[in-house]
mmCIF file with all atom_site columns, C-alpha atoms in Angstrom:
data_model
loop_
_atom_site.group_PDB
_atom_site.id
_atom_site.type_symbol
_atom_site.label_atom_id
_atom_site.label_alt_id
_atom_site.label_comp_id
_atom_site.label_asym_id
_atom_site.label_entity_id
_atom_site.label_seq_id
_atom_site.pdbx_PDB_ins_code
_atom_site.Cartn_x
_atom_site.Cartn_y
_atom_site.Cartn_z
_atom_site.occupancy
_atom_site.B_iso_or_equiv
_atom_site.pdbx_formal_charge
_atom_site.auth_seq_id
_atom_site.auth_comp_id
_atom_site.auth_asym_id
_atom_site.auth_atom_id
_atom_site.pdbx_PDB_model_num
ATOM 1   C CA . MET A 1 1   ? -5.894  3.257  -7.072  1.00 0.00 ? 1   MET A CA 1
ATOM 2   C CA . ILE A 1 2   ? -5.019  6.782  -8.198  1.00 0.00 ? 2   ILE A CA 1
ATOM 3   C CA . ARG A 1 3   ? -7.842  9.324  -8.258  1.00 0.00 ? 3   ARG A CA 1
ATOM 4   C CA . LYS A 1 4   ? -8.390  13.069 -8.301  1.00 0.00 ? 4   LYS A CA 1
ATOM 5   C CA . ALA A 1 5   ? -8.297  14.491 -4.813  1.00 0.00 ? 5   ALA A CA 1
ATOM 6   C CA . THR A 1 6   ? -11.020 16.631 -3.323  1.00 0.00 ? 6   THR A CA 1
ATOM 7   C CA . THR A 1 7   ? -10.734 19.329 -0.691  1.00 0.00 ? 7   THR A CA 1
ATOM 8   C CA . THR A 1 8   ? -12.034 16.799 1.858   1.00 0.00 ? 8   THR A CA 1
ATOM 9   C CA . ASP A 1 9   ? -8.826  14.779 1.341   1.00 0.00 ? 9   ASP A CA 1
ATOM 10  C CA . ILE A 1 10  ? -6.551  17.630 2.416   1.00 0.00 ? 10  ILE A CA 1
ATOM 11  C CA . ASP A 1 11  ? -6.365  16.725 6.131   1.00 0.00 ? 11  ASP A CA 1
ATOM 12  C CA . ASN A 1 12  ? -5.214  13.197 5.209   1.00 0.00 ? 12  ASN A CA 1
ATOM 13  C CA . ILE A 1 13  ? -2.730  14.611 2.702   1.00 0.00 ? 13  ILE A CA 1
ATOM 14  C CA . LEU A 1 14  ? -1.306  16.992 5.319   1.00 0.00 ? 14  LEU A CA 1
ATOM 15  C CA . ASP A 1 15  ? -0.886  14.055 7.720   1.00 0.00 ? 15  ASP A CA 1
ATOM 16  C CA . ILE A 1 16  ? 1.184   12.326 5.035   1.00 0.00 ? 16  ILE A CA 1
ATOM 17  C CA . THR A 1 17  ? 3.333   15.371 4.246   1.00 0.00 ? 17  THR A CA 1
ATOM 18  C CA . LYS A 1 18  ? 3.908   16.043 7.961   1.00 0.00 ? 18  LYS A CA 1
ATOM 19  C CA . ALA A 1 19  ? 5.022   12.413 8.440   1.00 0.00 ? 19  ALA A CA 1
ATOM 20  C CA . CYS A 1 20  ? 7.333   12.827 5.436   1.00 0.00 ? 20  CYS A CA 1
ATOM 21  C CA . ALA A 1 21  ? 8.776   16.038 6.889   1.00 0.00 ? 21  ALA A CA 1
ATOM 22  C CA . VAL A 1 22  ? 9.487   14.334 10.226  1.00 0.00 ? 22  VAL A CA 1
ATOM 23  C CA . HIS A 1 23  ? 11.095  11.403 8.421   1.00 0.00 ? 23  HIS A CA 1
ATOM 24  C CA . MET A 1 24  ? 13.272  13.673 6.263   1.00 0.00 ? 24  MET A CA 1
ATOM 25  C CA . GLU A 1 25  ? 14.329  15.712 9.319   1.00 0.00 ? 25  GLU A CA 1
ATOM 26  C CA . SER A 1 26  ? 15.368  12.463 11.035  1.00 0.00 ? 26  SER A CA 1
ATOM 27  C CA . ILE A 1 27  ? 17.841  11.811 8.190   1.00 0.00 ? 27  ILE A CA 1
ATOM 28  C CA . HIS A 1 28  ? 19.008  15.454 8.096   1.00 0.00 ? 28  HIS A CA 1
ATOM 29  C CA . ILE A 1 29  ? 17.091  16.508 4.996   1.00 0.00 ? 29  ILE A CA 1
ATOM 30  C CA . HIS A 1 30  ? 15.561  19.884 5.823   1.00 0.00 ? 30  HIS A CA 1
ATOM 31  C CA . GLN A 1 31  ? 13.279  20.111 2.817   1.00 0.00 ? 31  GLN A CA 1
ATOM 32  C CA . TRP A 1 32  ? 9.726   20.549 4.125   1.00 0.00 ? 32  TRP A CA 1
ATOM 33  C CA . ASN A 1 33  ? 8.767   22.710 7.079   1.00 0.00 ? 33  ASN A CA 1
ATOM 34  C CA . ALA A 1 34  ? 5.892   24.703 8.615   1.00 0.00 ? 34  ALA A CA 1
ATOM 35  C CA . HIS A 1 35  ? 5.753   26.911 5.496   1.00 0.00 ? 35  HIS A CA 1
ATOM 36  C CA . TYR A 1 36  ? 5.670   24.167 2.871   1.00 0.00 ? 36  TYR A CA 1
ATOM 37  C CA . PRO A 1 37  ? 3.768   22.199 1.863   1.00 0.00 ? 37  PRO A CA 1
ATOM 38  C CA . ASN A 1 38  ? 0.693   23.828 3.353   1.00 0.00 ? 38  ASN A CA 1
ATOM 39  C CA . ARG A 1 39  ? -3.101  23.581 3.343   1.00 0.00 ? 39  ARG A CA 1
ATOM 40  C CA . ASN A 1 40  ? -3.509  26.519 0.959   1.00 0.00 ? 40  ASN A CA 1
ATOM 41  C CA . ALA A 1 41  ? -1.240  24.974 -1.690  1.00 0.00 ? 41  ALA A CA 1
ATOM 42  C CA . PHE A 1 42  ? -3.162  21.678 -1.596  1.00 0.00 ? 42  PHE A CA 1
ATOM 43  C CA . PHE A 1 43  ? -6.519  23.484 -1.570  1.00 0.00 ? 43  PHE A CA 1
ATOM 44  C CA . GLU A 1 44  ? -5.565  25.413 -4.718  1.00 0.00 ? 44  GLU A CA 1
ATOM 45  C CA . ASP A 1 45  ? -4.284  22.206 -6.342  1.00 0.00 ? 45  ASP A CA 1
ATOM 46  C CA . ALA A 1 46  ? -7.593  20.450 -5.596  1.00 0.00 ? 46  ALA A CA 1
ATOM 47  C CA . GLU A 1 47  ? -9.666  23.406 -6.784  1.00 0.00 ? 47  GLU A CA 1
ATOM 48  C CA . ARG A 1 48  ? -7.756  23.344 -10.123 1.00 0.00 ? 48  ARG A CA 1
ATOM 49  C CA . ASN A 1 49  ? -8.286  19.549 -10.397 1.00 0.00 ? 49  ASN A CA 1
ATOM 50  C CA . GLU A 1 50  ? -4.507  19.023 -10.375 1.00 0.00 ? 50  GLU A CA 1
ATOM 51  C CA . LEU A 1 51  ? -4.146  17.078 -7.116  1.00 0.00 ? 51  LEU A CA 1
ATOM 52  C CA . TYR A 1 52  ? -4.219  13.288 -7.129  1.00 0.00 ? 52  TYR A CA 1
ATOM 53  C CA . VAL A 1 53  ? -4.075  10.727 -4.356  1.00 0.00 ? 53  VAL A CA 1
ATOM 54  C CA . LEU A 1 54  ? -2.962  7.119  -4.237  1.00 0.00 ? 54  LEU A CA 1
ATOM 55  C CA . GLU A 1 55  ? -5.235  4.899  -2.173  1.00 0.00 ? 55  GLU A CA 1
ATOM 56  C CA . ILE A 1 56  ? -4.523  1.430  -0.845  1.00 0.00 ? 56  ILE A CA 1
ATOM 57  C CA . GLU A 1 57  ? -7.501  -0.419 0.670   1.00 0.00 ? 57  GLU A CA 1
ATOM 58  C CA . GLY A 1 58  ? -9.393  2.842  1.072   1.00 0.00 ? 58  GLY A CA 1
ATOM 59  C CA . HIS A 1 59  ? -6.539  4.698  2.780   1.00 0.00 ? 59  HIS A CA 1
ATOM 60  C CA . ILE A 1 60  ? -4.690  7.584  1.189   1.00 0.00 ? 60  ILE A CA 1
ATOM 61  C CA . ILE A 1 61  ? -0.953  6.808  1.289   1.00 0.00 ? 61  ILE A CA 1
ATOM 62  C CA . GLY A 1 62  ? 0.388   9.316  -1.230  1.00 0.00 ? 62  GLY A CA 1
ATOM 63  C CA . CYS A 1 63  ? -0.247  12.354 -3.368  1.00 0.00 ? 63  CYS A CA 1
ATOM 64  C CA . ILE A 1 64  ? 1.034   14.249 -6.372  1.00 0.00 ? 64  ILE A CA 1
ATOM 65  C CA . THR A 1 65  ? 0.215   17.546 -8.042  1.00 0.00 ? 65  THR A CA 1
ATOM 66  C CA . VAL A 1 66  ? 0.231   17.497 -11.850 1.00 0.00 ? 66  VAL A CA 1
ATOM 67  C CA . SER A 1 67  ? -0.018  21.126 -12.905 1.00 0.00 ? 67  SER A CA 1
ATOM 68  C CA . THR A 1 68  ? 0.192   23.155 -16.086 1.00 0.00 ? 68  THR A CA 1
ATOM 69  C CA . LEU A 1 69  ? 1.151   26.326 -14.213 1.00 0.00 ? 69  LEU A CA 1
ATOM 70  C CA . MET A 1 70  ? 4.782   27.366 -14.403 1.00 0.00 ? 70  MET A CA 1
ATOM 71  C CA . ASP A 1 71  ? 6.078   28.810 -11.121 1.00 0.00 ? 71  ASP A CA 1
ATOM 72  C CA . GLU A 1 72  ? 7.796   32.155 -11.430 1.00 0.00 ? 72  GLU A CA 1
ATOM 73  C CA . GLU A 1 73  ? 10.961  30.657 -9.922  1.00 0.00 ? 73  GLU A CA 1
ATOM 74  C CA . TYR A 1 74  ? 11.234  28.404 -12.996 1.00 0.00 ? 74  TYR A CA 1
ATOM 75  C CA . HIS A 1 75  ? 11.533  31.253 -15.529 1.00 0.00 ? 75  HIS A CA 1
ATOM 76  C CA . PRO A 1 76  ? 15.361  31.638 -15.401 1.00 0.00 ? 76  PRO A CA 1
ATOM 77  C CA . ILE A 1 77  ? 15.928  27.936 -16.179 1.00 0.00 ? 77  ILE A CA 1
ATOM 78  C CA . SER A 1 78  ? 17.056  27.023 -19.707 1.00 0.00 ? 78  SER A CA 1
ATOM 79  C CA . TRP A 1 79  ? 14.505  24.299 -20.332 1.00 0.00 ? 79  TRP A CA 1
ATOM 80  C CA . LEU A 1 80  ? 14.930  21.696 -23.061 1.00 0.00 ? 80  LEU A CA 1
ATOM 81  C CA . THR A 1 81  ? 11.490  22.382 -24.580 1.00 0.00 ? 81  THR A CA 1
ATOM 82  C CA . PRO A 1 82  ? 9.547   25.619 -25.214 1.00 0.00 ? 82  PRO A CA 1
ATOM 83  C CA . ASN A 1 83  ? 7.442   26.988 -22.340 1.00 0.00 ? 83  ASN A CA 1
ATOM 84  C CA . THR A 1 84  ? 4.229   26.235 -24.179 1.00 0.00 ? 84  THR A CA 1
ATOM 85  C CA . LYS A 1 85  ? 2.796   22.850 -23.241 1.00 0.00 ? 85  LYS A CA 1
ATOM 86  C CA . ASN A 1 86  ? 4.460   21.403 -20.178 1.00 0.00 ? 86  ASN A CA 1
ATOM 87  C CA . VAL A 1 87  ? 3.417   19.593 -17.027 1.00 0.00 ? 87  VAL A CA 1
ATOM 88  C CA . TYR A 1 88  ? 4.874   20.488 -13.623 1.00 0.00 ? 88  TYR A CA 1
ATOM 89  C CA . ILE A 1 89  ? 5.100   17.988 -10.775 1.00 0.00 ? 89  ILE A CA 1
ATOM 90  C CA . HIS A 1 90  ? 4.821   19.283 -7.227  1.00 0.00 ? 90  HIS A CA 1
ATOM 91  C CA . ARG A 1 91  ? 4.326   17.869 -3.752  1.00 0.00 ? 91  ARG A CA 1
ATOM 92  C CA . LEU A 1 92  ? 4.934   14.193 -4.521  1.00 0.00 ? 92  LEU A CA 1
ATOM 93  C CA . ALA A 1 93  ? 4.662   12.396 -1.195  1.00 0.00 ? 93  ALA A CA 1
ATOM 94  C CA . ILE A 1 94  ? 4.328   8.815  0.000   1.00 0.00 ? 94  ILE A CA 1
ATOM 95  C CA . HIS A 1 95  ? 3.748   8.137  3.702   1.00 0.00 ? 95  HIS A CA 1
ATOM 96  C CA . PRO A 1 96  ? 7.039   6.867  5.189   1.00 0.00 ? 96  PRO A CA 1
ATOM 97  C CA . LYS A 1 97  ? 5.405   3.524  6.155   1.00 0.00 ? 97  LYS A CA 1
ATOM 98  C CA . TYR A 1 98  ? 4.872   2.848  2.444   1.00 0.00 ? 98  TYR A CA 1
ATOM 99  C CA . GLN A 1 99  ? 8.095   4.234  0.976   1.00 0.00 ? 99  GLN A CA 1
ATOM 100 C CA . GLY A 1 100 ? 10.432  1.947  -0.944  1.00 0.00 ? 100 GLY A CA 1
ATOM 101 C CA . LYS A 1 101 ? 7.595   -0.157 -2.347  1.00 0.00 ? 101 LYS A CA 1
ATOM 102 C CA . GLY A 1 102 ? 7.252   1.472  -5.785  1.00 0.00 ? 102 GLY A CA 1
ATOM 103 C CA . TYR A 1 103 ? 4.320   3.772  -4.992  1.00 0.00 ? 103 TYR A CA 1
ATOM 104 C CA . ALA A 1 104 ? 6.184   6.952  -5.960  1.00 0.00 ? 104 ALA A CA 1
ATOM 105 C CA . GLN A 1 105 ? 7.068   5.228  -9.254  1.00 0.00 ? 105 GLN A CA 1
ATOM 106 C CA . GLN A 1 106 ? 3.336   4.552  -9.787  1.00 0.00 ? 106 GLN A CA 1
ATOM 107 C CA . LEU A 1 107 ? 2.435   8.196  -9.207  1.00 0.00 ? 107 LEU A CA 1
ATOM 108 C CA . MET A 1 108 ? 5.185   9.415  -11.536 1.00 0.00 ? 108 MET A CA 1
ATOM 109 C CA . SER A 1 109 ? 4.172   6.932  -14.245 1.00 0.00 ? 109 SER A CA 1
ATOM 110 C CA . PHE A 1 110 ? 0.603   8.152  -13.877 1.00 0.00 ? 110 PHE A CA 1
ATOM 111 C CA . ALA A 1 111 ? 1.703   11.789 -14.278 1.00 0.00 ? 111 ALA A CA 1
ATOM 112 C CA . GLU A 1 112 ? 3.968   11.051 -17.236 1.00 0.00 ? 112 GLU A CA 1
ATOM 113 C CA . ASN A 1 113 ? 1.278   8.993  -18.989 1.00 0.00 ? 113 ASN A CA 1
ATOM 114 C CA . HIS A 1 114 ? -1.245  11.773 -18.366 1.00 0.00 ? 114 HIS A CA 1
ATOM 115 C CA . ALA A 1 115 ? 1.180   14.226 -20.008 1.00 0.00 ? 115 ALA A CA 1
ATOM 116 C CA . ILE A 1 116 ? 1.757   11.939 -23.018 1.00 0.00 ? 116 ILE A CA 1
ATOM 117 C CA . GLU A 1 117 ? -1.965  11.238 -23.507 1.00 0.00 ? 117 GLU A CA 1
ATOM 118 C CA . ASN A 1 118 ? -2.688  14.981 -23.481 1.00 0.00 ? 118 ASN A CA 1
ATOM 119 C CA . GLY A 1 119 ? 0.055   15.990 -25.922 1.00 0.00 ? 119 GLY A CA 1
ATOM 120 C CA . TYR A 1 120 ? 2.426   17.745 -23.518 1.00 0.00 ? 120 TYR A CA 1
ATOM 121 C CA . LEU A 1 121 ? 6.053   18.277 -24.567 1.00 0.00 ? 121 LEU A CA 1
ATOM 122 C CA . SER A 1 122 ? 7.692   17.524 -21.241 1.00 0.00 ? 122 SER A CA 1
ATOM 123 C CA . VAL A 1 123 ? 7.390   16.964 -17.522 1.00 0.00 ? 123 VAL A CA 1
ATOM 124 C CA . ARG A 1 124 ? 9.245   19.415 -15.270 1.00 0.00 ? 124 ARG A CA 1
ATOM 125 C CA . LEU A 1 125 ? 9.921   19.419 -11.555 1.00 0.00 ? 125 LEU A CA 1
ATOM 126 C CA . ASP A 1 126 ? 12.345  20.425 -8.858  1.00 0.00 ? 126 ASP A CA 1
ATOM 127 C CA . THR A 1 127 ? 13.845  18.521 -5.963  1.00 0.00 ? 127 THR A CA 1
ATOM 128 C CA . PHE A 1 128 ? 15.931  19.530 -2.980  1.00 0.00 ? 128 PHE A CA 1
ATOM 129 C CA . SER A 1 129 ? 19.704  19.568 -3.553  1.00 0.00 ? 129 SER A CA 1
ATOM 130 C CA . GLN A 1 130 ? 20.256  17.829 -0.209  1.00 0.00 ? 130 GLN A CA 1
ATOM 131 C CA . ASN A 1 131 ? 17.875  14.965 -1.050  1.00 0.00 ? 131 ASN A CA 1
ATOM 132 C CA . LYS A 1 132 ? 20.156  12.589 -2.968  1.00 0.00 ? 132 LYS A CA 1
ATOM 133 C CA . ARG A 1 133 ? 17.555  9.804  -2.966  1.00 0.00 ? 133 ARG A CA 1
ATOM 134 C CA . ASN A 1 134 ? 15.078  11.977 -4.885  1.00 0.00 ? 134 ASN A CA 1
ATOM 135 C CA . GLN A 1 135 ? 17.758  13.028 -7.365  1.00 0.00 ? 135 GLN A CA 1
ATOM 136 C CA . LYS A 1 136 ? 18.601  9.375  -8.116  1.00 0.00 ? 136 LYS A CA 1
ATOM 137 C CA . PHE A 1 137 ? 14.886  8.585  -8.362  1.00 0.00 ? 137 PHE A CA 1
ATOM 138 C CA . TYR A 1 138 ? 14.242  11.215 -11.047 1.00 0.00 ? 138 TYR A CA 1
ATOM 139 C CA . GLU A 1 139 ? 17.510  10.614 -12.909 1.00 0.00 ? 139 GLU A CA 1
ATOM 140 C CA . SER A 1 140 ? 16.718  6.884  -13.088 1.00 0.00 ? 140 SER A CA 1
ATOM 141 C CA . ARG A 1 141 ? 13.461  7.844  -14.830 1.00 0.00 ? 141 ARG A CA 1
ATOM 142 C CA . GLY A 1 142 ? 15.342  9.814  -17.494 1.00 0.00 ? 142 GLY A CA 1
ATOM 143 C CA . TYR A 1 143 ? 14.994  13.340 -16.091 1.00 0.00 ? 143 TYR A CA 1
ATOM 144 C CA . GLN A 1 144 ? 17.819  15.745 -16.904 1.00 0.00 ? 144 GLN A CA 1
ATOM 145 C CA . ARG A 1 145 ? 19.083  18.222 -14.323 1.00 0.00 ? 145 ARG A CA 1
ATOM 146 C CA . LEU A 1 146 ? 19.100  21.725 -15.787 1.00 0.00 ? 146 LEU A CA 1
ATOM 147 C CA . GLY A 1 147 ? 19.671  24.348 -13.096 1.00 0.00 ? 147 GLY A CA 1
ATOM 148 C CA . ASN A 1 148 ? 19.104  25.623 -9.589  1.00 0.00 ? 148 ASN A CA 1
ATOM 149 C CA . ILE A 1 149 ? 16.337  27.648 -7.997  1.00 0.00 ? 149 ILE A CA 1
ATOM 150 C CA . TYR A 1 150 ? 15.847  28.869 -4.427  1.00 0.00 ? 150 TYR A CA 1
ATOM 151 C CA . PHE A 1 151 ? 12.927  28.890 -2.021  1.00 0.00 ? 151 PHE A CA 1
ATOM 152 C CA . PRO A 1 152 ? 14.225  30.966 0.931   1.00 0.00 ? 152 PRO A CA 1
ATOM 153 C CA . LYS A 1 153 ? 11.307  30.042 3.214   1.00 0.00 ? 153 LYS A CA 1
ATOM 154 C CA . GLN A 1 154 ? 12.272  26.401 2.841   1.00 0.00 ? 154 GLN A CA 1
ATOM 155 C CA . SER A 1 155 ? 16.075  26.367 2.795   1.00 0.00 ? 155 SER A CA 1
ATOM 156 C CA . GLU A 1 156 ? 19.273  28.231 2.087   1.00 0.00 ? 156 GLU A CA 1
ATOM 157 C CA . HIS A 1 157 ? 20.230  25.294 -0.176  1.00 0.00 ? 157 HIS A CA 1
ATOM 158 C CA . PRO A 1 158 ? 19.144  25.207 -3.823  1.00 0.00 ? 158 PRO A CA 1
ATOM 159 C CA . PHE A 1 159 ? 16.524  23.053 -5.440  1.00 0.00 ? 159 PHE A CA 1
ATOM 160 C CA . TYR A 1 160 ? 17.511  21.338 -8.680  1.00 0.00 ? 160 TYR A CA 1
ATOM 161 C CA . CYS A 1 161 ? 15.221  21.635 -11.703 1.00 0.00 ? 161 CYS A CA 1
ATOM 162 C CA . TYR A 1 162 ? 14.681  18.576 -13.892 1.00 0.00 ? 162 TYR A CA 1
ATOM 163 C CA . GLU A 1 163 ? 12.921  17.937 -17.176 1.00 0.00 ? 163 GLU A CA 1
ATOM 164 C CA . LEU A 1 164 ? 11.824  14.798 -19.006 1.00 0.00 ? 164 LEU A CA 1
ATOM 165 C CA . VAL A 1 165 ? 11.212  15.350 -22.724 1.00 0.00 ? 165 VAL A CA 1
ATOM 166 C CA . LEU A 1 166 ? 8.285   13.207 -23.861 1.00 0.00 ? 166 LEU A CA 1
#
């Protein structure tokens, strides 16, 4: 079941993202760290009603932020659609125990369907350049890679921006 998250879900969400960070570190993907993702980001997502969780048998196993706010870092990218009515995906996470079972696909389908039902032009996101699995995941869903951005507190390596035109 996918539902809107509340601020009371944030501790569980942080447990998931910390487990994901440890898992990624173990396979030499230095994407998430003590700076990101953090409690404040999830709190703001929940307060804006843009944070969703995936529950299995009453346990939160994943999350996704479906936002309409364009991060400043995204401005230099030559997007495929105008910057008028777009959805931005952030902080997609599935607990490592549940990865590889299609749950991330479910969350992305949910976000894309939400965007279609609400008349958005596209779905935009970024993923770490060193995370080849994520790149294949988004490309297999039809996302087009458009450019690079940097988050210095996270990594010296770029993040790739993607867009799916709806």
